[in-house]
mmCIF file of C-alpha atoms and ligand atoms in Angstrom:
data_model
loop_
_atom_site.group_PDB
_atom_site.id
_atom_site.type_symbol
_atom_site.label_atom_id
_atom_site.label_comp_id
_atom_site.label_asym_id
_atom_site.label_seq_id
_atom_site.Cartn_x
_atom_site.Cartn_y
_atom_site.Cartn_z
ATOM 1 C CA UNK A 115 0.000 0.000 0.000
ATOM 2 C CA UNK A 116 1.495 3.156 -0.885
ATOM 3 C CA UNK A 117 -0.216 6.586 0.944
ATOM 4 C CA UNK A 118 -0.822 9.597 -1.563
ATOM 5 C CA UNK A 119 -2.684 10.960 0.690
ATOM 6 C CA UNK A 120 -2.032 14.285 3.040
ATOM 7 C CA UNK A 121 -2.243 13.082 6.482
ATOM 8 C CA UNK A 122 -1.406 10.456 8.158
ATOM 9 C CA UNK A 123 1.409 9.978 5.396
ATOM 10 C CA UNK A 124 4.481 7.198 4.668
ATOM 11 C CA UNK A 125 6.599 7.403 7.637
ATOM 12 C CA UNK A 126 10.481 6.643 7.159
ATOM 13 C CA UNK A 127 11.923 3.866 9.010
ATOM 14 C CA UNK A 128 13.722 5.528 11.877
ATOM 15 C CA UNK A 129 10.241 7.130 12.770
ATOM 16 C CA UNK A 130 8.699 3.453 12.408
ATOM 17 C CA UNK A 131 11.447 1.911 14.751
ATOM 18 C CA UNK A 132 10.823 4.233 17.421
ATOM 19 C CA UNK A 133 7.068 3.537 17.500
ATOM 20 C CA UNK A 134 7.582 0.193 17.897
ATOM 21 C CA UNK A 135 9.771 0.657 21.343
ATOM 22 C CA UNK A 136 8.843 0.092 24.675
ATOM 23 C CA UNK A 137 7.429 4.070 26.559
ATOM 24 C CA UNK A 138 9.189 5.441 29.130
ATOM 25 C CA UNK A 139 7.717 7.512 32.124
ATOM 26 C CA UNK A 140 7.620 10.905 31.223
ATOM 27 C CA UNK A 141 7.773 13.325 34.189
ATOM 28 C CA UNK A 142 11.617 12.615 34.094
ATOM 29 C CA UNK A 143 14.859 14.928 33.168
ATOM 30 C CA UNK A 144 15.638 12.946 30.546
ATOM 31 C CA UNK A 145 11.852 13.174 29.068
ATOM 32 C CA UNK A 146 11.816 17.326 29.464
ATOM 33 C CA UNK A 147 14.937 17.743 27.957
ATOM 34 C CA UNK A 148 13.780 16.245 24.893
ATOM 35 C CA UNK A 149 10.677 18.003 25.024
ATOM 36 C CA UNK A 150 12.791 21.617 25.623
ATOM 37 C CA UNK A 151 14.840 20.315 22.547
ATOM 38 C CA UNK A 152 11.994 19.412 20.622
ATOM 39 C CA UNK A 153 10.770 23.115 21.551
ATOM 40 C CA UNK A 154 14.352 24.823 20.067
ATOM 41 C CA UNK A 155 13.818 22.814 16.705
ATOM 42 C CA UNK A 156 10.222 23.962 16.307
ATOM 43 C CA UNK A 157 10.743 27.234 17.051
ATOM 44 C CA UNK A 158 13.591 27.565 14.326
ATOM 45 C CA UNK A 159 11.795 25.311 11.818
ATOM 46 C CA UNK A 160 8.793 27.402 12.056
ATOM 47 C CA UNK A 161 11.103 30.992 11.954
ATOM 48 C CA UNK A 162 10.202 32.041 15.174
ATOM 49 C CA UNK A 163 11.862 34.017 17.767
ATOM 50 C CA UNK A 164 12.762 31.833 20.987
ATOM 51 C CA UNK A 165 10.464 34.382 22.904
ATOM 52 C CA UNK A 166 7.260 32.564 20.940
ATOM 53 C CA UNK A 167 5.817 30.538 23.253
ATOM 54 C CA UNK A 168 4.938 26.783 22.269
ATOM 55 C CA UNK A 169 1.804 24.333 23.587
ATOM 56 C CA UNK A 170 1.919 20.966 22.610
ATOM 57 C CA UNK A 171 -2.106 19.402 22.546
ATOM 58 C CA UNK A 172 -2.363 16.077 22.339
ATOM 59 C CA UNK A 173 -4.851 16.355 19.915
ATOM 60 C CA UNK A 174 -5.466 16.557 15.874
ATOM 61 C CA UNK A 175 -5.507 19.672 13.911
ATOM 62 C CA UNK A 176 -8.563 20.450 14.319
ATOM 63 C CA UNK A 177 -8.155 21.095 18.057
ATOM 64 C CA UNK A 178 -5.107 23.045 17.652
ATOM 65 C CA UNK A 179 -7.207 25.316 15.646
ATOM 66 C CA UNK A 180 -10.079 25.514 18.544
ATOM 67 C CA UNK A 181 -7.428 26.123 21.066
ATOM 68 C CA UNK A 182 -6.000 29.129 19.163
ATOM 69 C CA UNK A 183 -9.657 30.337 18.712
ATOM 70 C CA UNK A 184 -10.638 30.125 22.221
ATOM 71 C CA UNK A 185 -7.590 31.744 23.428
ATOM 72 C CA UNK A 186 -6.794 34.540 21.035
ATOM 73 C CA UNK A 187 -10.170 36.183 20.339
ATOM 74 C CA UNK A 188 -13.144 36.775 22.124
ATOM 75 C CA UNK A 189 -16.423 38.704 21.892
ATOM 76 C CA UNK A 190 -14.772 41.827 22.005
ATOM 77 C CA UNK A 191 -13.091 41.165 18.359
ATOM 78 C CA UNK A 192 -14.266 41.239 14.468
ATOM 79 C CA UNK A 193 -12.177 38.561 12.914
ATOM 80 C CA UNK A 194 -12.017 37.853 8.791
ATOM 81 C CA UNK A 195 -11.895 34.310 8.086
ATOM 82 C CA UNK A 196 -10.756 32.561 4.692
ATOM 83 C CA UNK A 197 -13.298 30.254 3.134
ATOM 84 C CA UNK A 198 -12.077 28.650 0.438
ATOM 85 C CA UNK A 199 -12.999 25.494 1.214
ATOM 86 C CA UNK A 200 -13.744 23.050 4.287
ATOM 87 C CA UNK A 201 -11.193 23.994 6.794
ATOM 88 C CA UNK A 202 -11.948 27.837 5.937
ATOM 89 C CA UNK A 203 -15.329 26.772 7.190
ATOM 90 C CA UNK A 204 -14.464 24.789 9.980
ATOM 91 C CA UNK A 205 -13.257 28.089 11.730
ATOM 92 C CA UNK A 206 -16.113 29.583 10.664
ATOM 93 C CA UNK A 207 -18.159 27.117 12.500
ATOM 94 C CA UNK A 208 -15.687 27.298 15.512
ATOM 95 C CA UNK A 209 -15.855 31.175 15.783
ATOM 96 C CA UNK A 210 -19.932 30.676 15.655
ATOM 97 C CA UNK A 211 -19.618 28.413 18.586
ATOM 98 C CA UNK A 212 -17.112 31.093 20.476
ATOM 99 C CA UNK A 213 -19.774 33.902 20.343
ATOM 100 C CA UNK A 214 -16.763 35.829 18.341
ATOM 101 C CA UNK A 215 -17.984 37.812 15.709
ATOM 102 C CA UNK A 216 -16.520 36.956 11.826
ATOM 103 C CA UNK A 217 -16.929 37.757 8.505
ATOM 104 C CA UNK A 218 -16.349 35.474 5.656
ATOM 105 C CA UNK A 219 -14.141 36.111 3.007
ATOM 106 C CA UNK A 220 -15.425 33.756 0.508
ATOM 107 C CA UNK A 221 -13.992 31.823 -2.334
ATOM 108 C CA UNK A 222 -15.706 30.115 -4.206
ATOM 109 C CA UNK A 223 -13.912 26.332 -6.305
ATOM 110 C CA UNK A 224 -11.357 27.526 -8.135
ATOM 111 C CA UNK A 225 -11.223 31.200 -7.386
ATOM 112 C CA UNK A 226 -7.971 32.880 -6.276
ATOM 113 C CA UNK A 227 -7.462 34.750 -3.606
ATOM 114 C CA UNK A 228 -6.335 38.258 -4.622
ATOM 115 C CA UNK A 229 -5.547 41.972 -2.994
ATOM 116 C CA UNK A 230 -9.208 42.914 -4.385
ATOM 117 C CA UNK A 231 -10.991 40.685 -1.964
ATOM 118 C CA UNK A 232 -9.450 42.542 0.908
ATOM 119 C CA UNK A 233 -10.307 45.625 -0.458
ATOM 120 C CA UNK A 234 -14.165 45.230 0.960
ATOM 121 C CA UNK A 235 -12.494 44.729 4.453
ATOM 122 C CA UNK A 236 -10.984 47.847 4.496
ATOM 123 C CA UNK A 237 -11.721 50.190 7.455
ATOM 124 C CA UNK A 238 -14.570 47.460 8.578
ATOM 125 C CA UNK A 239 -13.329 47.851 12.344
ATOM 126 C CA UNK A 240 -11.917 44.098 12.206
ATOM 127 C CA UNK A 241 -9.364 42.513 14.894
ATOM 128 C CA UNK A 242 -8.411 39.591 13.991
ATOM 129 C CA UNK A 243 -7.585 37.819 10.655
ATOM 130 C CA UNK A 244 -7.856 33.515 10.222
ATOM 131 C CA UNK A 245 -6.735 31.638 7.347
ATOM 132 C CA UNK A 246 -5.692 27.964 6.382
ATOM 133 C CA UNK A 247 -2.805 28.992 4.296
ATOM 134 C CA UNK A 248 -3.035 25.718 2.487
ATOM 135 C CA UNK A 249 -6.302 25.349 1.986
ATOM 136 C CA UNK A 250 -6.168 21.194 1.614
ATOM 137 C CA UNK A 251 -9.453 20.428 0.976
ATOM 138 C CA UNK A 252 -8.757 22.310 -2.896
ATOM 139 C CA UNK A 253 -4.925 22.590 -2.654
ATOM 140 C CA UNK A 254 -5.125 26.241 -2.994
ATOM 141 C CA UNK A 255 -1.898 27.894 -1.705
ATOM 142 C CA UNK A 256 -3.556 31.549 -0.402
ATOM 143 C CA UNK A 257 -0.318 34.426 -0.987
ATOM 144 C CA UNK A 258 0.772 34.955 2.360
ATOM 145 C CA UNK A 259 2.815 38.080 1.198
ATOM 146 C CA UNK A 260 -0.731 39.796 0.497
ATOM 147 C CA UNK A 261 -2.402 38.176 3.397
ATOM 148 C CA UNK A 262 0.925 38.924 5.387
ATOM 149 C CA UNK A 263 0.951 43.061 4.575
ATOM 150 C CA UNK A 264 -2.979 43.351 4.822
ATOM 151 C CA UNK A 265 -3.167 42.342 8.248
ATOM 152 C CA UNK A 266 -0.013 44.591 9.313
ATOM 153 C CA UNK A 267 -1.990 47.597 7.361
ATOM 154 C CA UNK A 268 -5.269 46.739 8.997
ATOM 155 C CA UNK A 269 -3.582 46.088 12.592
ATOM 156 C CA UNK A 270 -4.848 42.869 12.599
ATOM 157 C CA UNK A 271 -3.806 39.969 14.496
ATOM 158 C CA UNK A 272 -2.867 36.836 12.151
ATOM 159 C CA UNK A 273 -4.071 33.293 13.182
ATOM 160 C CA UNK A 274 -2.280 30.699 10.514
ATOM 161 C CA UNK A 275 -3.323 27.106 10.412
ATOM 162 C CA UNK A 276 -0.201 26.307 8.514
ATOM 163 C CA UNK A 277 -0.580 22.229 9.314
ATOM 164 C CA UNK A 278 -0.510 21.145 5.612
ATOM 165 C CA UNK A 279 1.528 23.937 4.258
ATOM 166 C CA UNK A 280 4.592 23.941 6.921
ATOM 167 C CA UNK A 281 7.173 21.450 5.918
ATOM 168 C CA UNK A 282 6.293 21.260 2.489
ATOM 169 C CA UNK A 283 6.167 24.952 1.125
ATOM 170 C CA UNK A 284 8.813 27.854 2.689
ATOM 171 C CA UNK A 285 7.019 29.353 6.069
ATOM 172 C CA UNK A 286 8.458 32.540 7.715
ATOM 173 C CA UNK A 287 6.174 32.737 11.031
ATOM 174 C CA UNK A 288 8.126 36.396 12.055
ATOM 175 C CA UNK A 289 9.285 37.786 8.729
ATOM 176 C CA UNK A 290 5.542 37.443 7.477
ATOM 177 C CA UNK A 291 3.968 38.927 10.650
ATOM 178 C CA UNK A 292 2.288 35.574 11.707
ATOM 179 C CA UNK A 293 1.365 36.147 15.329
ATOM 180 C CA UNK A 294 -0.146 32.350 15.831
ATOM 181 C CA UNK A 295 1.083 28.883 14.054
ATOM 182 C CA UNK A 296 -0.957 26.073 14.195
ATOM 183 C CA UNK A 297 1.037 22.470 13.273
ATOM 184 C CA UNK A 298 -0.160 18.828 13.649
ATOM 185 C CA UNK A 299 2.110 15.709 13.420
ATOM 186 C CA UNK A 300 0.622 13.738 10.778
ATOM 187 C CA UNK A 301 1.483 15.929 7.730
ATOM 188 C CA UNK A 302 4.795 17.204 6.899
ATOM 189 C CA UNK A 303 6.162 16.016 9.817
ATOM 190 C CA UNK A 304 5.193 12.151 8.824
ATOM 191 C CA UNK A 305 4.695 11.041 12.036
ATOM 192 C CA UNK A 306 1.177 9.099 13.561
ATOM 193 C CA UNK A 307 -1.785 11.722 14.400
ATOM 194 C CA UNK A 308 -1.491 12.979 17.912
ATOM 195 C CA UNK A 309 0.043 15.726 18.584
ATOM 196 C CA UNK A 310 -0.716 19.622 17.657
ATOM 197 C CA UNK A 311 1.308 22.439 17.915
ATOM 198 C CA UNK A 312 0.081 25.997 18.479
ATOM 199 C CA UNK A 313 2.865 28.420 18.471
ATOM 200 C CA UNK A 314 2.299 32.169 19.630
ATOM 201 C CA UNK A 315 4.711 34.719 19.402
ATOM 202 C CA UNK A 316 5.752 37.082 22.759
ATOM 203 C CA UNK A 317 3.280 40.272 21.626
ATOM 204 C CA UNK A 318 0.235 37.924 21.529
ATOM 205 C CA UNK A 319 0.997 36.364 24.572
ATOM 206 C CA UNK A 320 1.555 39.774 26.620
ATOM 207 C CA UNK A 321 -1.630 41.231 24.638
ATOM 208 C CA UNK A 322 -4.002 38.309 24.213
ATOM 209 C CA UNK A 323 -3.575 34.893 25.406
ATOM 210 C CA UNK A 324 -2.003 35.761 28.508
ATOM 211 C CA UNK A 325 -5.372 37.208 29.584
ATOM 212 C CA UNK A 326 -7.642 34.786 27.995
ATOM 213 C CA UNK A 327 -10.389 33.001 29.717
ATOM 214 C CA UNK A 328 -11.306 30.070 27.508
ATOM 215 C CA UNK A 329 -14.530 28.457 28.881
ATOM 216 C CA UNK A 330 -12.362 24.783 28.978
ATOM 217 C CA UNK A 331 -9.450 23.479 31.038
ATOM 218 C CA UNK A 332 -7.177 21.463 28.436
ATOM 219 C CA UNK A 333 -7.613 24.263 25.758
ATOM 220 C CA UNK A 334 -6.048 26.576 28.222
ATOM 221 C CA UNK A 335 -2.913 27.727 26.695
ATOM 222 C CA UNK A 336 -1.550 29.674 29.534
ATOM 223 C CA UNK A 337 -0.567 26.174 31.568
ATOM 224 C CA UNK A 338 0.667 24.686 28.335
ATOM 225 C CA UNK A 339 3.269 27.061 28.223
ATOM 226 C CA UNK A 340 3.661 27.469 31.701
ATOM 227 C CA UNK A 341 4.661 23.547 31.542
ATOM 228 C CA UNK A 342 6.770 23.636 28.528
ATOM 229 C CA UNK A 343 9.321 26.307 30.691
ATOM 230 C CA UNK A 344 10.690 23.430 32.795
ATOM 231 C CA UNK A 345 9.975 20.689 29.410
ATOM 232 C CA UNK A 346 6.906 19.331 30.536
ATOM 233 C CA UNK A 347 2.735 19.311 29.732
ATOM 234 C CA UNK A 348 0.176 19.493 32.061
ATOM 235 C CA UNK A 349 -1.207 16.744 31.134
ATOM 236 C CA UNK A 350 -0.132 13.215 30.042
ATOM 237 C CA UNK A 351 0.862 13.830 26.430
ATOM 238 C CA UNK A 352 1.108 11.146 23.943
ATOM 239 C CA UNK A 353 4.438 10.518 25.017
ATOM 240 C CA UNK A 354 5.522 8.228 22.024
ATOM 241 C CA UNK A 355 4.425 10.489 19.118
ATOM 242 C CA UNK A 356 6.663 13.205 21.030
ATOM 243 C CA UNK A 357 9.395 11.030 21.369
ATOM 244 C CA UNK A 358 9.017 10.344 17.287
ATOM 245 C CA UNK A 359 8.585 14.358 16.962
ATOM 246 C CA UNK A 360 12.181 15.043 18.967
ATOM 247 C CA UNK A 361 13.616 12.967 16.603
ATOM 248 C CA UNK A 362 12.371 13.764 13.157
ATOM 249 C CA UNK A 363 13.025 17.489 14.100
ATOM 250 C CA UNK A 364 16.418 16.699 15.192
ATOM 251 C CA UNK A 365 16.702 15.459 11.777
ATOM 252 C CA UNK A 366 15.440 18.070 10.416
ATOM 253 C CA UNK A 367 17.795 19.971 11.809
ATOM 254 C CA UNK A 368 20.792 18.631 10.332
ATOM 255 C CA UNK A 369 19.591 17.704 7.084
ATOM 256 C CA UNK A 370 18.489 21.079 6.574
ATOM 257 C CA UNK A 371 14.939 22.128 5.895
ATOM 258 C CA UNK A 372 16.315 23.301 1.781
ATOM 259 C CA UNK A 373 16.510 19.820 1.414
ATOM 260 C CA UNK A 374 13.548 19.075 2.748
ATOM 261 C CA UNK A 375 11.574 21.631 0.795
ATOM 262 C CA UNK A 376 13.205 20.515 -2.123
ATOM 263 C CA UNK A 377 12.489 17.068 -2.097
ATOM 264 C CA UNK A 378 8.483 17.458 -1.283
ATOM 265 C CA UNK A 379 8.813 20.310 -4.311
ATOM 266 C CA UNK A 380 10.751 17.859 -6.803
ATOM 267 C CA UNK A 381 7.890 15.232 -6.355
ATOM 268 C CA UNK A 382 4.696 17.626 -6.463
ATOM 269 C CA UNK A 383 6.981 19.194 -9.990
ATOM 270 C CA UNK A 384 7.986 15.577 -11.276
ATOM 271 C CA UNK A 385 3.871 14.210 -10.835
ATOM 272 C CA UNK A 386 2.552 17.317 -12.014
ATOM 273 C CA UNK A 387 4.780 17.054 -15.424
ATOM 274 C CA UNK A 388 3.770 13.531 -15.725
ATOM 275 C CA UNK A 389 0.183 13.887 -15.380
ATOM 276 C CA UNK A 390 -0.092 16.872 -17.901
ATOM 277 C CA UNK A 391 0.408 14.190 -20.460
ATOM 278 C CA UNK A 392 -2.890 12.811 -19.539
ATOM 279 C CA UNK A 393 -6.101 13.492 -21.727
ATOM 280 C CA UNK A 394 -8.547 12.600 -19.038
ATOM 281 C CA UNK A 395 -7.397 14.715 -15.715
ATOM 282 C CA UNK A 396 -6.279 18.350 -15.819
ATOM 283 C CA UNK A 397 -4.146 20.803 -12.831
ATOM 284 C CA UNK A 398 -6.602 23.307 -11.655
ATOM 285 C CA UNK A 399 -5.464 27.539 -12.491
ATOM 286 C CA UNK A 400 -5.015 28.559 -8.939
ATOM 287 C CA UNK A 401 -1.753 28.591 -7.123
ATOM 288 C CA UNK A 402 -0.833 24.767 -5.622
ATOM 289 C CA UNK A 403 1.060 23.993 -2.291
ATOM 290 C CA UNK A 404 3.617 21.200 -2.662
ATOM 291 C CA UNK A 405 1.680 19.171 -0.161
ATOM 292 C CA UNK A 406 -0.344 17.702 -3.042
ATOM 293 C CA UNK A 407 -1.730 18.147 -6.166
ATOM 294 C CA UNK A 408 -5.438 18.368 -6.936
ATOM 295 C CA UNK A 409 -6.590 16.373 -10.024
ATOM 296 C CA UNK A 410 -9.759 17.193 -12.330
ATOM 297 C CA UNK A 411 -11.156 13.917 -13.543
ATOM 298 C CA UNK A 412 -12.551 15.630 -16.647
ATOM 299 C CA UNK A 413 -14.783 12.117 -16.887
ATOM 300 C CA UNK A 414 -16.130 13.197 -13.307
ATOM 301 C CA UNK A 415 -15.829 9.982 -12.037
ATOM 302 C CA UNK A 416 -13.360 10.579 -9.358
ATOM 303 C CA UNK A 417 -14.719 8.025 -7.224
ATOM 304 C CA UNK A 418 -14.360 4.978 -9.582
ATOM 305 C CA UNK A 419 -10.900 6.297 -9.910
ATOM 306 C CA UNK A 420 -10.197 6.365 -5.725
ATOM 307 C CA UNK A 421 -11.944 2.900 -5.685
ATOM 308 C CA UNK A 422 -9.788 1.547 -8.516
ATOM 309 C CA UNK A 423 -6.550 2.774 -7.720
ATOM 310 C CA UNK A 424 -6.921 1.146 -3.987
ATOM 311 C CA UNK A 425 -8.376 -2.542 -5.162
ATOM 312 C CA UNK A 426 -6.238 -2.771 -8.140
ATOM 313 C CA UNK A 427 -2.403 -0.764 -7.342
ATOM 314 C CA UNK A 428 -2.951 -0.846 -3.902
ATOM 315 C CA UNK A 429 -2.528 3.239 -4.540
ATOM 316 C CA UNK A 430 -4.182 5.209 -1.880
ATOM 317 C CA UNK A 431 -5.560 8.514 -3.167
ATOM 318 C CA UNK A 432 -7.599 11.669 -1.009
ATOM 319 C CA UNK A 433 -11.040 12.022 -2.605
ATOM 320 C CA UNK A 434 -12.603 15.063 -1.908
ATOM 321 C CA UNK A 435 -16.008 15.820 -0.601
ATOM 322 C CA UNK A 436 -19.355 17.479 -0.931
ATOM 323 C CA UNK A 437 -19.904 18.774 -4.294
ATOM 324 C CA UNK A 438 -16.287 18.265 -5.552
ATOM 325 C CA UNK A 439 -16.580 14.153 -4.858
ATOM 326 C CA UNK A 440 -16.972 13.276 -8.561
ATOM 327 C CA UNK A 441 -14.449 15.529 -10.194
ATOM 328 C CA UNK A 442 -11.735 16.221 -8.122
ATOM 329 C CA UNK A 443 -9.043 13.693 -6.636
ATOM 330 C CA UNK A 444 -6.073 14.517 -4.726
ATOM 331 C CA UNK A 445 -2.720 13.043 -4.865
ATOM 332 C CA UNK A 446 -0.262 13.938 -1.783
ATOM 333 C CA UNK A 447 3.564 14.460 -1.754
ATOM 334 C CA UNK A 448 4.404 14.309 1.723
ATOM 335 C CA UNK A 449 6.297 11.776 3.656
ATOM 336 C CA UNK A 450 8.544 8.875 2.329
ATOM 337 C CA UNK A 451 7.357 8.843 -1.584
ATOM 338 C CA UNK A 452 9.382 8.590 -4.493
ATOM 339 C CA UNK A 453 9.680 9.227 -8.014
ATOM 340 C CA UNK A 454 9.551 5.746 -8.799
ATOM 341 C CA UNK A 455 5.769 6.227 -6.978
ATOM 342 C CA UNK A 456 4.781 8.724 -9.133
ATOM 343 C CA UNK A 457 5.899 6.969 -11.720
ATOM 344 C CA UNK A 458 3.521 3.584 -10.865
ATOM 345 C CA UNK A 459 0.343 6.113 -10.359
ATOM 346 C CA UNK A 460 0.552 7.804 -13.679
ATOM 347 C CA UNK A 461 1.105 4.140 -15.215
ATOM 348 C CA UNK A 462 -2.293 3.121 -13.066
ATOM 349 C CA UNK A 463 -4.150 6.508 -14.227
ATOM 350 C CA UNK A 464 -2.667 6.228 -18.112
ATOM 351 C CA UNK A 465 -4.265 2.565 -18.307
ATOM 352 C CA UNK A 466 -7.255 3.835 -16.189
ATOM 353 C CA UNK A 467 -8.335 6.347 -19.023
ATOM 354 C CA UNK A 468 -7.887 3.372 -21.635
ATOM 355 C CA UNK A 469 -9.219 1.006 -20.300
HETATM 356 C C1 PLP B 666 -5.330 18.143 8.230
HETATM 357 C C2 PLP B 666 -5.690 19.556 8.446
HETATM 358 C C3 PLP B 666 -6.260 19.981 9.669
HETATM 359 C C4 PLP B 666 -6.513 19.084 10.833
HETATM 360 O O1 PLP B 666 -7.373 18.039 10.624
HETATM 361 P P1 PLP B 666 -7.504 16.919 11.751
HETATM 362 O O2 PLP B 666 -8.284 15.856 11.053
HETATM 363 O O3 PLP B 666 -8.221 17.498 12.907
HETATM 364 O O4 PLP B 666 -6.118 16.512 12.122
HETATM 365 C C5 PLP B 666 -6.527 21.329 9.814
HETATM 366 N N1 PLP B 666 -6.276 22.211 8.836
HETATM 367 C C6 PLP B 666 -5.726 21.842 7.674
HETATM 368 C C7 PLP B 666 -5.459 22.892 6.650
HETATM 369 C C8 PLP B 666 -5.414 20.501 7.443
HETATM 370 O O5 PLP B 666 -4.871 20.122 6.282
#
């Protein structure tokens, strides 16, 4: 079986190994100094000052994205939220349930996001500004460099779920103004779901979260990074999946995240070149993170194809849902594929369209 899809991905061998030992106890020295480590790597991965402050949920995603809700905004603010696409809307929905006030900025398939749809935001009194840089249920890549100087014009405070974008496309948390990160294990990282990151630098912190009285206990932030000083969590976190996270990022560390970048770029480039020799499935217009490529079954039977390429390649593809389930399919880059993969799903899409 070989995983195209976005999350969880192909994990490499070393990360395998390690999830098949034995867990220590974790309110040790030697457990919080990996943790603190863990923390350093992040932090520089992510290009963020050591002052950010770091909580690691034991959680998916989607819960690091509630937890920076809860914490950063509150009734008091007017916040802009993104909706291209499913995870747009899933803040929406979270922001609903918050009692914070939002505005959609709405995109409809295949529409990209440009400095004109700001322009109706202009002046509107807003505080706050949420977006899924990667959107991943299209595999629209939003341009942080417009998004990024909007919300510095605008004063806004910038809320990035960056979990399918960071690892596999350049991310600048300070340089671009990005005053909250949200990460999750099981995407670029390529280790099991578990654990979420959310990452907020000092100024949010001193002006925001440091005050914020989310209506939960584990969402708190506050005691997440309260823990984190001396290397621990306040609660018990899933201490294997962190033990995996230490030492990917350690890797990532001396490998060098160019290398990284260019690898997951090479393969999203090398399957994109292959399948533009295909009559039946087309790249969409809009701009594409190197997380994965979104294909257009111009035969709109993208579910045959899903089915297909599972029974008969063993070839694991992302469908996509709701009104895009019959003509859009989604092939991932992340985690330990090759060329040679690529290579064995155009083959199975070629014959597909022949046969
Ligand atoms: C995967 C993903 C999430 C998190 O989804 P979970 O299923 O909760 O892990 C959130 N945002 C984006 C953009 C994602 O790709």
């Amino acid at each position: 079986m070989t995983l195209f899809t976005v999350g969880p991905v192909e994990m490499d061998a070393e990360t395998r190994q390690l999830g098949g030992q034995a867990l220590p106890y974790f309110r040790t020295a030697e457990f919080s100094n990996k943790v603190l480590e863990l923390e350093a790597n992040l932090k520089a991965l992510l290009g963020t000052a050591a002052s950010s402050k770091v909580a690691l949920l034991t959680a998916s995603g989607t819960a690091g994205m509630e937890a920076a809700v809860m914490n950063v905004f509150t009734d008091k603010d007017r916040v802009i939220v993104v909706n291209g696409g499913g995870f747009g809307a899933r803040f929406s929905e979270m922001l609903a349930v918050q009692g914070v006030p939002y505005t959609e900025l709405k995109l409809a398939f295949g529409e990209v996001l440009t400095a004109a749809h700001f322009d109706a935001f202009e002046g509107g009194g807003y505080t706050g500004l949420l977006v899924n840089l990667h959107e991943t249920t299209t595999g629209q890549l939003y341009p942080i460099e417009l998004i990024s100087r909007f919300a510095k014009s605008a004063g806004l405070t910038l809320v990035v779920d960056a979990i399918s974008t960071f690892l596999a496309d350049p991310y600048y948390m300070d340089e671009w103004g990005i005053d909250v990160s949200i990460v999750s294990s099981h995407k670029g990282l390529a280790l099991p779901p578990a654990i979420s990151a959310v990452v907020v630098n000092e100024k949010t912190w001193l002006e925001r979260v440091r005050r914020a009285a989310p209506p939960c206990l584990y969402f708190r932030l506050a005691d997440y990074f309260d823990n984190i000083r001396r290397g621990q969590t306040p609660y018990t976190p899933a201490v294997g999946v962190l033990l995996q996270m230490h030492q990917r990022l350690l890797r990532l560390r001396e490998t060098g995240l160019p290398a990284l970048l260019d690898r997951v770029g090479g393969l999203a480039e090398d399957f994109r070149r292959r399948l533009r020799g295909l009559p039946n499935f087309r790249l969409p217009d809009y701009p594409l993170s190197n997380a994965l490529t979104p294909v257009i079954c111009l035969n709109q039977n993208a579910q045959e194809v899903f089915r297909r390429a599972l029974a008969e390649a063993s070839l694991v593809l992302t469908p996509a849902g709701g009104e895009m389930a019959d003509f859009l399919l989604r092939v991932g880059h992340l985690g330990e594929l090759q060329s040679a993969d690529n290579e064995r799903l155009i083959q199975f899409l070629d014959s597909f369209a022949t046969s």
